[in-house]
Amino acid sequence: MQPEMHQKVAARHLKRKAYLYVRQSTLRQVFENQESTKRQYALRERAVALGWPIEQVIVIDEDLGRSGASATERTGFQRLVAEVGIGQAGIVMGLEVSRLARNSSDWHRLLEICALSDTLLLDEDGLYDPAHFNDRLVLGLKGTMSEAELHVLRARLQGGIRSKARRAELESPLPVGLVYDAGGRVVLDPDKQVQGAIRLFFQTFEQTGTACAIVKHFRQQDVKFPSRARVGPHKGELVWRDLEHSRALQVLHNPRYAGAFFFGRSRQRRGLEGVGRVKKLPRDEWLALVPSAHPGYIGWDQFEANQRRLLDNANAYGAERRAGPPREGPALLQGMVLCGRCGNRMTVRYHGRSNRLVPDYMCQREGIARGGEPICQSVVGGPVDDAIGMLLLELVSPLVLEVSLAVQRELESSVDQTDGLRKMAVERARHQAELARRRYMRVDPDNRLVADSLEAEWNAALRELDAAHQEYEQRRQQDLAILGAESQAQILALATNFPRLWNDPSTPDRERKRMVRLLIEDVTLLKGDEITVNVRFKAGATHSLVLPRPLDAGQLRKTGPDVVAEVDRLLDEHTDAEVAERLNAGGARTGTGAAHTATTVLRIRQSYGLTSRFQRLRDRGLLSLAEVAAIMAVSTDTVK
């Protein structure tokens, strides 16, 4: 074997450098399998024995602790391929093929480049020339076996993981609020403040229906949300920070909070560029989903209802334009209106009228999709919203007392929860201050370096305790104002003043929409000679309304018949300008609310076919100045 190896090494190879590639798959192998590393470095002696000077042997070991499954993150392997490609390498050495690559595409790419650049390959078994068919065949088989070995190892590991996951026995990182007990069982976090914050989170979503509303509520009440540090020096420690929208969505979509174990919710695949991409899978493709596997903060039915609610919120922006959560804008039926002609969801458009926004319900999806076709129908929303409001006032009045009492109970419950969380925050700050005091009292007074540091920590903890206590007292006074006698009287007044509350301009549009969504499923509009409104309630009952078609812009700006009659009367004795003066003196205005002028009087005459002042005088037999002068055969000055 040795003579054949020397025969393959030619002078042209010795003129170039020898590269030794050293790699271990993990950092644990680097520290524990040191013998393998030593064997790899020992290949330098093989290169020297083949004729390369020791200074010409280049060791590339920057990929220690990195997997050979791909060359994407192995800078050392990329550097080796580059050196071979530009013809700088005479030989490439590795303990075995698996050290160079465990991916067939990377391995065969290296073989092709070595063959083109006349570079030799050496491993523990022998020396190979990739340009020769036999050597290339052996190296190809070794690469295939190395990749198969990696597949077998990975399959064994993944098989055990998948088996435990199907039995819901796999220990995986838990979201904040859930921990493992001494027996390895999943239980609720024993920290009462953590439990209170998460329970408040789900109760707020049940009341508001959107993740954004949860974030706003936590910010307004100055309530922090817990999380655990995943990396860094404080890994595993509890951290309290402001709730963010992305974090709220993660909590809402996590089945763990419903007491369910899941595994295989996503899948990672590498793209053409070699970068791994994570793809979320539909629920029926998950590897494991076991409801009621451990205690949770909500039930599985509640979790499913939350998912449907979030899907409806997302569908409000999708192609179907389904009903979404109540948002800004005066359109009372936003997201709830169906077209009576085609059945599609109608969108909302606003236009200005008298310095206020007026909604229009429009069915335009098909027209947009097909490219510029006319819209299906458009209905002015103001009269429809007013009719729905009157209908609700008639139907809801018997239930107002119960609703008002429920509102009061909801306020009391919300205040109690937030007050409890703030009190827990004060207790946590007091506990930290007490720990800092104990550490300071136990230190040797002569050790000033340590004593000064511990004293500074104690002072900082006392300042945090004082700030938390002041914040708690301030918020407590605000909560007492909310539950005061005056506020309770206002809440109970809903039983008799619900119509006034509904029509109060200070009532937010979003709250009116929330009331509508509690009772109405959807509303179907059909525009003809009249507007037919079909209302379907949550309980399944239906109610139909017939409304007159609203006047268009021209009809709304049309001059009143009384003004036209007055203009007709005044023209018998006055000119257009004089008629305008008398109309303004009498308080008459145009259809747009402006004062009359000679021009507006002229337009009224032309629009309604009124006889002009000149023609009226002619009909009475009177002649003009020029006509009199012509009959008398004199000038107009003589007539004057």
XYZ file of C-alpha atoms in Angstrom:
640
model
C 0.000 0.000 0.000
C 2.777 2.423 0.873
C 4.513 2.202 -2.570
C 1.199 2.937 -4.312
C 0.714 5.990 -2.126
C 4.137 7.360 -3.073
C 3.443 6.646 -6.735
C 0.311 8.841 -6.625
C 2.237 11.738 -5.071
C 4.031 13.635 -7.844
C 6.325 16.635 -7.820
C 3.458 18.893 -8.916
C 1.607 17.935 -5.751
C 4.561 18.606 -3.485
C 4.925 22.131 -4.895
C 1.556 22.968 -3.398
C 0.407 22.934 0.221
C -1.067 20.081 2.226
C -4.328 20.874 4.051
C -5.469 18.989 7.138
C -9.142 19.447 8.024
C -9.985 18.814 11.705
C -13.600 18.728 12.947
C -15.688 17.369 15.793
C -19.487 17.422 15.559
C -20.264 18.989 18.953
C -18.476 20.934 21.679
C -19.109 18.036 24.024
C -17.144 15.753 21.709
C -14.330 18.306 21.614
C -13.943 18.127 25.400
C -14.750 14.438 25.956
C -13.462 12.680 22.791
C -9.979 14.151 22.866
C -8.411 10.991 21.476
C -10.234 11.481 18.172
C -8.908 15.029 17.962
C -5.370 13.824 18.598
C -5.681 11.230 15.830
C -6.797 13.906 13.400
C -3.870 16.191 14.219
C -1.511 13.184 13.856
C -2.220 13.088 10.112
C 0.350 15.876 9.717
C 3.027 13.192 10.134
C 1.513 11.276 7.197
C 1.892 14.369 5.038
C 5.523 14.759 6.116
C 6.149 11.084 5.342
C 4.782 11.612 1.834
C 7.249 14.447 1.199
C 5.636 17.696 2.324
C 7.685 19.966 4.615
C 6.036 20.514 7.979
C 5.727 24.253 7.304
C 3.734 23.447 4.151
C 1.092 21.517 6.142
C -1.884 23.874 6.883
C -4.289 22.815 9.638
C -7.900 24.072 9.379
C -9.600 23.467 12.721
C -12.009 26.398 13.030
C -14.990 24.073 12.561
C -14.443 22.208 15.828
C -17.813 21.699 17.519
C -19.886 22.126 14.332
C -22.009 19.516 12.599
C -21.021 18.254 9.167
C -24.608 17.886 7.956
C -24.225 21.046 5.860
C -21.452 23.374 4.716
C -23.542 26.510 5.212
C -22.184 27.447 8.663
C -18.763 25.755 8.360
C -16.401 28.566 7.438
C -13.415 26.234 7.662
C -14.853 23.837 5.054
C -15.725 26.774 2.795
C -12.168 28.057 3.102
C -10.821 24.560 2.252
C -12.988 24.332 -0.885
C -11.838 27.798 -1.965
C -8.152 26.870 -1.582
C -8.662 23.685 -3.582
C -10.562 25.547 -6.269
C -7.768 28.061 -6.914
C -5.153 25.289 -7.111
C -3.317 25.991 -3.839
C -3.810 22.483 -2.376
C -1.779 19.455 -3.373
C -3.497 17.132 -0.908
C -6.494 17.311 1.463
C -6.368 15.165 4.594
C -9.055 14.055 7.001
C -9.329 11.249 9.498
C -12.404 9.908 7.695
C -14.955 11.067 5.191
C -17.434 12.017 7.922
C -14.968 14.654 9.174
C -15.036 16.401 5.795
C -18.778 16.133 5.127
C -21.871 14.156 6.058
C -23.810 15.535 3.128
C -23.523 13.849 -0.275
C -23.884 17.087 -2.224
C -21.051 18.781 -0.280
C -18.865 15.659 -0.510
C -19.302 15.141 -4.262
C -18.781 18.849 -4.905
C -15.442 18.592 -3.100
C -14.528 15.478 -5.124
C -15.332 17.235 -8.398
C -13.229 20.264 -7.503
C -10.327 18.036 -6.374
C -10.482 16.107 -9.662
C -10.456 19.290 -11.735
C -7.589 20.851 -9.753
C -5.557 17.573 -9.544
C -5.693 17.446 -5.744
C -5.206 14.223 -3.769
C -7.318 13.041 -0.821
C -5.978 11.153 2.172
C -7.754 9.517 5.093
C -6.802 6.918 7.696
C -7.315 4.080 5.172
C -5.254 5.350 2.265
C -4.462 7.895 -0.444
C -6.859 8.602 -3.308
C -6.761 10.449 -6.611
C -10.305 11.714 -7.431
C -9.373 11.862 -11.117
C -9.089 8.029 -11.211
C -12.345 6.091 -11.566
C -11.594 3.418 -8.967
C -10.555 5.924 -6.317
C -13.547 8.114 -7.126
C -15.864 5.106 -6.800
C -14.472 4.225 -3.375
C -14.707 7.814 -2.170
C -18.297 8.064 -3.422
C -19.258 4.928 -1.523
C -17.605 6.260 1.629
C -19.531 9.527 1.328
C -22.814 7.694 0.862
C -22.119 5.476 3.870
C -21.206 8.521 5.979
C -24.487 10.233 5.111
C -26.393 7.002 5.799
C -24.662 6.715 9.175
C -25.807 10.211 10.077
C -29.340 9.322 9.007
C -29.331 6.193 11.182
C -28.027 8.070 14.219
C -30.560 10.830 13.775
C -33.398 8.348 13.201
C -32.570 6.564 16.474
C -32.565 9.816 18.433
C -35.682 11.177 16.762
C -37.451 7.849 17.160
C -37.048 7.943 20.925
C -38.188 11.560 21.066
C -41.238 10.888 18.912
C -42.190 7.827 20.936
C -42.154 9.774 24.195
C -44.008 12.657 22.544
C -46.860 10.376 21.435
C -47.253 9.297 25.066
C -47.078 12.955 26.220
C -44.056 12.057 28.381
C -41.466 14.174 26.584
C -40.049 16.992 28.682
C -39.922 20.170 26.615
C -39.513 23.852 27.494
C -42.684 25.144 29.150
C -44.191 28.601 28.693
C -44.196 30.981 31.624
C -46.850 30.024 34.160
C -46.131 26.285 33.939
C -43.263 24.413 35.634
C -42.124 20.853 36.325
C -42.439 19.621 39.895
C -40.004 17.274 41.666
C -41.677 14.257 40.060
C -41.378 15.644 36.523
C -45.091 16.489 36.255
C -46.332 19.737 34.720
C -48.049 21.973 37.277
C -49.050 25.613 37.518
C -46.346 27.999 38.623
C -46.576 28.276 42.430
C -45.954 32.044 42.136
C -49.406 33.564 42.731
C -48.501 36.783 40.935
C -47.629 34.834 37.789
C -50.902 32.912 37.992
C -52.867 36.114 38.519
C -51.304 37.853 35.514
C -52.043 34.930 33.173
C -55.607 34.499 34.434
C -56.186 38.244 33.951
C -54.776 37.880 30.425
C -57.331 35.244 29.369
C -60.230 36.969 31.117
C -59.411 40.199 29.306
C -59.386 38.385 25.968
C -62.777 36.850 26.747
C -64.158 40.338 27.378
C -62.463 42.228 24.523
C -61.833 39.590 21.838
C -58.530 40.908 20.442
C -54.871 40.601 21.374
C -54.369 44.321 20.837
C -57.090 45.105 23.382
C -55.310 42.901 25.949
C -52.087 44.851 25.450
C -53.929 48.165 25.837
C -55.636 46.970 29.025
C -52.351 45.868 30.610
C -50.707 49.169 29.658
C -53.605 51.260 30.977
C -53.682 49.347 34.280
C -49.865 49.376 34.484
C -49.768 45.586 34.905
C -46.592 43.780 33.855
C -46.524 40.342 32.221
C -44.060 37.623 33.312
C -41.493 35.860 31.156
C -38.446 33.691 31.762
C -35.034 34.430 30.329
C -34.052 31.688 27.866
C -30.394 32.617 27.405
C -27.720 34.684 29.106
C -26.472 34.874 32.675
C -30.027 35.182 34.034
C -31.335 32.110 32.210
C -34.407 30.675 33.911
C -35.050 33.740 36.065
C -38.468 35.421 36.133
C -38.613 38.825 34.425
C -41.546 41.263 34.493
C -41.928 43.543 31.473
C -44.580 45.320 29.416
C -46.840 43.025 27.398
C -46.282 43.202 23.642
C -48.679 42.261 20.859
C -46.486 39.443 19.506
C -46.170 38.002 23.001
C -49.946 38.132 23.473
C -50.487 36.159 20.253
C -47.970 33.524 21.354
C -49.845 32.986 24.612
C -53.237 32.803 22.885
C -52.033 30.228 20.339
C -50.178 28.008 22.845
C -52.209 24.848 23.692
C -50.129 24.358 26.854
C -52.198 26.987 28.653
C -55.259 24.782 28.012
C -53.545 21.791 29.628
C -52.715 20.089 26.305
C -49.404 18.503 25.286
C -48.352 19.013 21.672
C -45.303 18.178 19.572
C -44.396 18.663 15.920
C -46.327 21.880 15.350
C -43.713 23.104 12.863
C -41.257 21.604 10.415
C -37.871 22.897 9.298
C -36.704 22.478 5.726
C -33.633 23.840 3.970
C -34.170 25.914 0.856
C -32.073 26.202 -2.285
C -29.762 28.685 -0.586
C -29.117 26.228 2.263
C -30.899 28.297 4.916
C -33.346 26.469 7.152
C -36.930 27.729 7.084
C -39.598 26.922 9.651
C -43.071 26.103 8.345
C -46.081 25.833 10.625
C -48.210 22.766 10.000
C -51.989 22.379 10.220
C -53.208 20.675 13.357
C -54.010 17.366 11.657
C -50.319 17.054 10.690
C -48.945 17.534 14.211
C -47.076 14.521 15.542
C -48.869 14.603 18.901
C -51.725 16.540 20.503
C -52.995 15.275 23.846
C -55.686 17.429 25.536
C -56.008 17.352 29.331
C -52.433 16.129 29.725
C -51.747 18.470 32.652
C -53.406 21.353 34.547
C -54.053 24.538 32.563
C -55.349 28.065 32.967
C -58.290 27.564 30.601
C -60.260 24.572 29.353
C -59.834 22.984 25.948
C -63.265 24.204 24.815
C -62.282 27.749 25.755
C -59.014 27.378 23.835
C -60.894 26.242 20.724
C -63.287 29.183 21.064
C -60.318 31.558 21.341
C -58.792 30.105 18.167
C -62.047 30.593 16.266
C -62.221 34.139 17.541
C -58.682 34.895 16.417
C -59.426 33.316 13.033
C -62.467 35.544 12.622
C -60.326 38.567 13.463
C -57.815 37.552 10.799
C -60.545 36.800 8.245
C -61.732 40.388 8.542
C -58.677 41.253 6.417
C -58.848 38.179 4.192
C -60.514 37.478 0.894
C -63.865 36.560 2.453
C -64.015 39.779 4.522
C -65.765 38.014 7.380
C -66.931 39.766 10.500
C -64.057 41.102 12.547
C -63.688 42.734 15.950
C -65.251 46.166 16.544
C -62.929 48.933 15.373
C -62.882 52.697 15.035
C -65.375 54.481 12.815
C -69.110 55.274 13.082
C -70.276 52.310 10.932
C -72.377 50.374 13.462
C -72.532 47.189 11.366
C -68.878 47.121 10.268
C -67.996 43.579 9.178
C -71.548 42.244 9.755
C -73.358 43.221 6.552
C -74.154 40.734 3.760
C -75.218 41.632 0.235
C -78.811 40.613 -0.496
C -77.988 40.084 -4.186
C -74.803 38.001 -4.281
C -74.350 37.006 -0.617
C -70.815 38.395 -0.306
C -69.572 40.384 2.647
C -70.049 44.144 2.192
C -67.255 46.540 3.042
C -67.438 50.009 4.579
C -66.498 53.271 2.905
C -66.835 56.710 4.483
C -67.664 60.086 2.950
C -67.891 63.487 4.548
C -71.186 65.299 5.043
C -71.697 68.372 7.229
C -68.282 67.932 8.892
C -68.958 64.337 9.935
C -68.248 60.872 8.556
C -71.143 58.971 6.994
C -70.705 55.245 6.232
C -71.630 53.520 2.985
C -72.002 49.723 2.835
C -70.622 48.582 -0.510
C -70.502 45.191 -2.240
C -67.519 45.592 -4.533
C -65.448 42.427 -4.149
C -66.515 40.864 -7.454
C -66.092 44.141 -9.315
C -62.539 44.511 -8.046
C -61.652 40.852 -8.636
C -62.897 40.879 -12.223
C -61.179 44.143 -13.021
C -63.143 47.368 -13.107
C -66.708 46.014 -13.288
C -69.484 48.040 -11.614
C -70.116 47.352 -7.951
C -72.991 45.057 -7.009
C -74.799 47.592 -4.794
C -74.094 50.470 -2.440
C -76.301 51.460 0.497
C -75.997 54.611 2.570
C -75.314 53.373 6.077
C -76.692 56.221 8.204
C -80.414 55.344 7.980
C -79.650 51.612 8.330
C -77.573 52.159 11.487
C -80.280 54.382 12.979
C -82.943 51.744 12.308
C -80.816 48.996 13.890
C -80.213 51.222 16.924
C -83.954 51.807 17.384
C -84.603 48.079 17.021
C -82.052 47.266 19.714
C -83.522 49.865 22.069
C -86.909 48.185 21.729
C -85.575 44.663 22.258
C -82.893 45.286 24.875
C -84.882 47.465 27.286
C -86.221 44.494 29.354
C -82.660 43.207 29.795
C -81.017 46.486 30.699
C -81.165 45.945 34.454
C -79.441 42.577 34.178
C -76.814 44.070 31.853
C -76.125 46.960 34.210
C -75.634 44.627 37.154
C -73.311 42.462 35.045
C -71.296 45.568 34.157
C -70.935 46.411 37.830
C -69.816 42.876 38.697
C -67.335 42.936 35.812
C -65.839 46.211 37.022
C -65.526 44.938 40.573
C -63.887 41.700 39.429
C -61.424 43.543 37.176
C -60.474 45.983 39.928
C -59.977 43.171 42.445
C -57.727 41.240 40.067
C -55.502 44.182 39.130
C -55.320 45.284 42.778
C -54.218 41.787 43.788
C -51.474 41.736 41.138
C -50.150 45.127 42.235
C -50.189 43.993 45.873
C -48.159 40.916 44.898
C -45.643 43.175 43.149
C -45.245 45.167 46.390
C -44.782 41.933 48.359
C -42.135 40.767 45.881
C -40.261 44.073 46.250
C -40.509 43.803 50.063
C -39.132 40.255 49.921
C -36.182 41.372 47.765
C -35.457 44.220 50.197
C -35.540 41.801 53.150
C -33.112 39.440 51.357
C -30.761 42.342 50.650
C -30.930 43.385 54.325
C -30.105 39.863 55.508
C -27.117 39.612 53.177
C -25.830 42.950 54.411
C -26.285 42.065 58.102
C -24.353 38.784 57.705
C -21.263 40.303 56.088
C -18.101 40.948 58.095
C -18.021 44.720 58.870
C -14.248 44.768 58.333
C -14.666 43.571 54.749
C -15.597 47.027 53.465
C -15.437 46.093 49.773
C -18.189 43.500 50.128
C -20.119 45.481 52.752
C -20.308 48.604 50.557
C -21.583 46.575 47.616
C -24.239 44.818 49.700
C -25.283 48.115 51.270
C -25.775 49.619 47.811
C -27.941 46.637 46.816
C -30.000 47.053 49.983
C -30.552 50.758 49.306
C -31.580 50.010 45.692
C -34.053 47.378 46.905
C -35.525 49.844 49.412
C -35.984 52.445 46.678
C -37.757 49.890 44.472
C -39.988 48.938 47.414
C -40.893 52.576 48.047
C -41.679 53.172 44.364
C -43.833 50.035 44.191
C -45.713 51.043 47.340
C -46.398 54.568 46.037
C -47.577 53.199 42.697
C -49.881 50.771 44.486
C -51.448 53.498 46.636
C -51.959 55.789 43.655
C -53.645 53.073 41.628
C -55.720 52.011 44.620
C -57.162 55.506 44.979
C -58.084 55.481 41.287
C -59.799 52.111 41.672
C -61.757 53.356 44.682
C -62.970 56.254 42.560
C -64.172 53.808 39.930
C -66.153 51.807 42.518
C -67.356 54.847 44.427
C -70.993 55.581 45.222
C -71.316 57.999 42.331
C -69.921 55.480 39.835
C -72.201 52.718 41.124
C -75.174 55.054 40.814
C -74.229 55.773 37.213
C -73.978 52.066 36.458
C -77.372 51.325 37.998
C -78.832 54.275 36.085
C -78.346 52.198 32.939
C -81.571 50.414 33.811
C -83.591 53.571 33.098
C -81.189 55.638 30.972
C -80.035 53.091 28.411
C -81.508 55.053 25.470
C -79.700 58.161 26.675
C -76.447 56.200 26.974
C -76.870 54.721 23.475
C -77.521 58.142 21.943
C -74.882 59.939 24.017
C -72.234 61.400 21.631
C -69.541 60.631 24.208
C -70.222 56.865 24.000
C -67.390 55.405 21.854
C -68.379 53.832 18.537
C -66.375 50.750 19.463
C -68.585 50.133 22.535
C -71.784 50.452 20.495
C -70.397 47.888 18.057
C -69.578 45.507 20.920
C -73.197 45.764 22.126
C -74.480 45.004 18.630
C -72.222 41.946 18.303
C -73.580 40.500 21.528
C -77.058 40.289 19.999
C -76.840 40.268 16.189
C -75.204 37.608 14.007
C -75.405 39.449 10.684
C -77.516 41.891 8.641
C -78.511 41.438 4.984
C -79.223 44.505 2.820
C -81.136 44.591 -0.469
C -81.537 47.867 -2.324
C -84.514 48.378 -4.644
C -87.268 50.971 -4.654
C -86.897 50.587 -0.906
C -84.133 49.189 1.308
C -84.911 45.809 2.865
C -82.969 45.049 6.066
C -83.014 41.438 7.325
C -81.561 41.045 10.823
C -80.464 37.631 12.144
C -79.947 37.481 15.906
C -77.556 35.228 17.814
C -80.352 33.017 19.062
C -81.544 32.368 15.495
C -84.525 34.738 15.453
C -84.928 37.086 12.484
C -86.472 40.499 11.992
C -87.089 42.445 8.780
C -87.211 46.213 8.273
C -88.216 48.204 5.193
C -86.671 51.652 4.882
C -87.235 54.345 2.248
C -84.309 55.002 -0.049
C -82.317 57.978 1.227
C -82.206 61.106 -0.874
C -79.179 61.575 -3.078
C -76.873 64.581 -2.887
C -78.847 66.552 -5.493
C -82.139 65.966 -3.731
C -80.647 66.951 -0.365
C -79.442 70.236 -1.876
C -82.670 70.907 -3.726
C -84.415 74.247 -3.028
C -87.581 73.905 -1.007
C -90.954 74.333 -2.723
C -91.926 77.187 -0.389
C -88.844 79.155 -1.481
C -89.648 78.529 -5.151
C -93.219 79.781 -4.629
C -91.942 82.900 -2.876
C -89.530 83.625 -5.730
C -92.400 83.254 -8.227
C -94.496 85.768 -6.261
C -91.747 88.346 -5.821
C -90.786 88.340 -9.512
C -94.071 90.101 -10.312
C -92.767 93.293 -8.753
C -88.993 92.899 -8.280
C -85.803 92.112 -10.153
C -83.585 89.081 -9.375
C -81.320 91.096 -7.065
C -84.304 92.601 -5.217
C -85.867 89.132 -4.848
C -82.584 87.828 -3.308
C -82.543 90.708 -0.782
C -86.115 90.008 0.333
C -85.496 86.259 0.616
C -82.447 86.830 2.824
C -84.373 89.304 4.956
C -87.054 86.678 5.507
C -84.477 84.033 6.587
C -84.774 81.812 3.487
C -81.620 79.918 2.442
C -80.477 77.830 -0.498
C -80.357 74.012 -0.442
C -76.725 74.177 0.752
C -77.589 76.641 3.530
C -76.036 79.720 1.844
C -77.549 83.182 1.379
C -79.386 83.994 -1.845
C -77.867 86.137 -4.585
C -79.080 87.349 -7.986
C -77.291 84.348 -9.521
C -79.078 81.822 -7.290
C -82.443 83.435 -8.127
C -81.574 83.174 -11.822
C -80.761 79.458 -11.396
C -84.052 78.883 -9.568
C -85.964 80.568 -12.436
C -84.158 78.464 -15.016
C -84.446 75.188 -13.114
C -88.167 75.511 -12.335
C -89.208 77.316 -15.556
C -90.358 80.503 -13.830
C -91.268 83.493 -16.015
C -88.658 86.240 -15.913
C -89.354 89.769 -14.731
C -89.037 91.088 -18.325
C -91.568 88.600 -19.673
C -94.011 89.359 -16.855
C -93.932 93.067 -17.723
C -94.351 92.224 -21.418
C -97.388 90.078 -20.605
C -98.943 93.089 -18.861
C -98.648 95.104 -22.101
C -95.740 97.273 -21.103
C -93.034 98.275 -23.580
C -89.345 98.767 -23.138
C -87.584 102.135 -23.557
C -86.257 101.205 -26.968
C -89.674 100.068 -28.196
C -91.346 103.321 -27.099
C -88.621 105.356 -28.806
C -89.097 103.366 -32.035
C -92.885 103.890 -32.091
C -92.542 107.656 -31.480
C -89.572 107.948 -33.875
C -87.533 109.799 -31.265
C -84.421 108.952 -29.269
C -84.437 107.173 -25.952
C -83.245 110.349 -24.223
C -86.361 112.171 -25.467
C -88.532 109.371 -24.088
C -86.779 109.630 -20.733
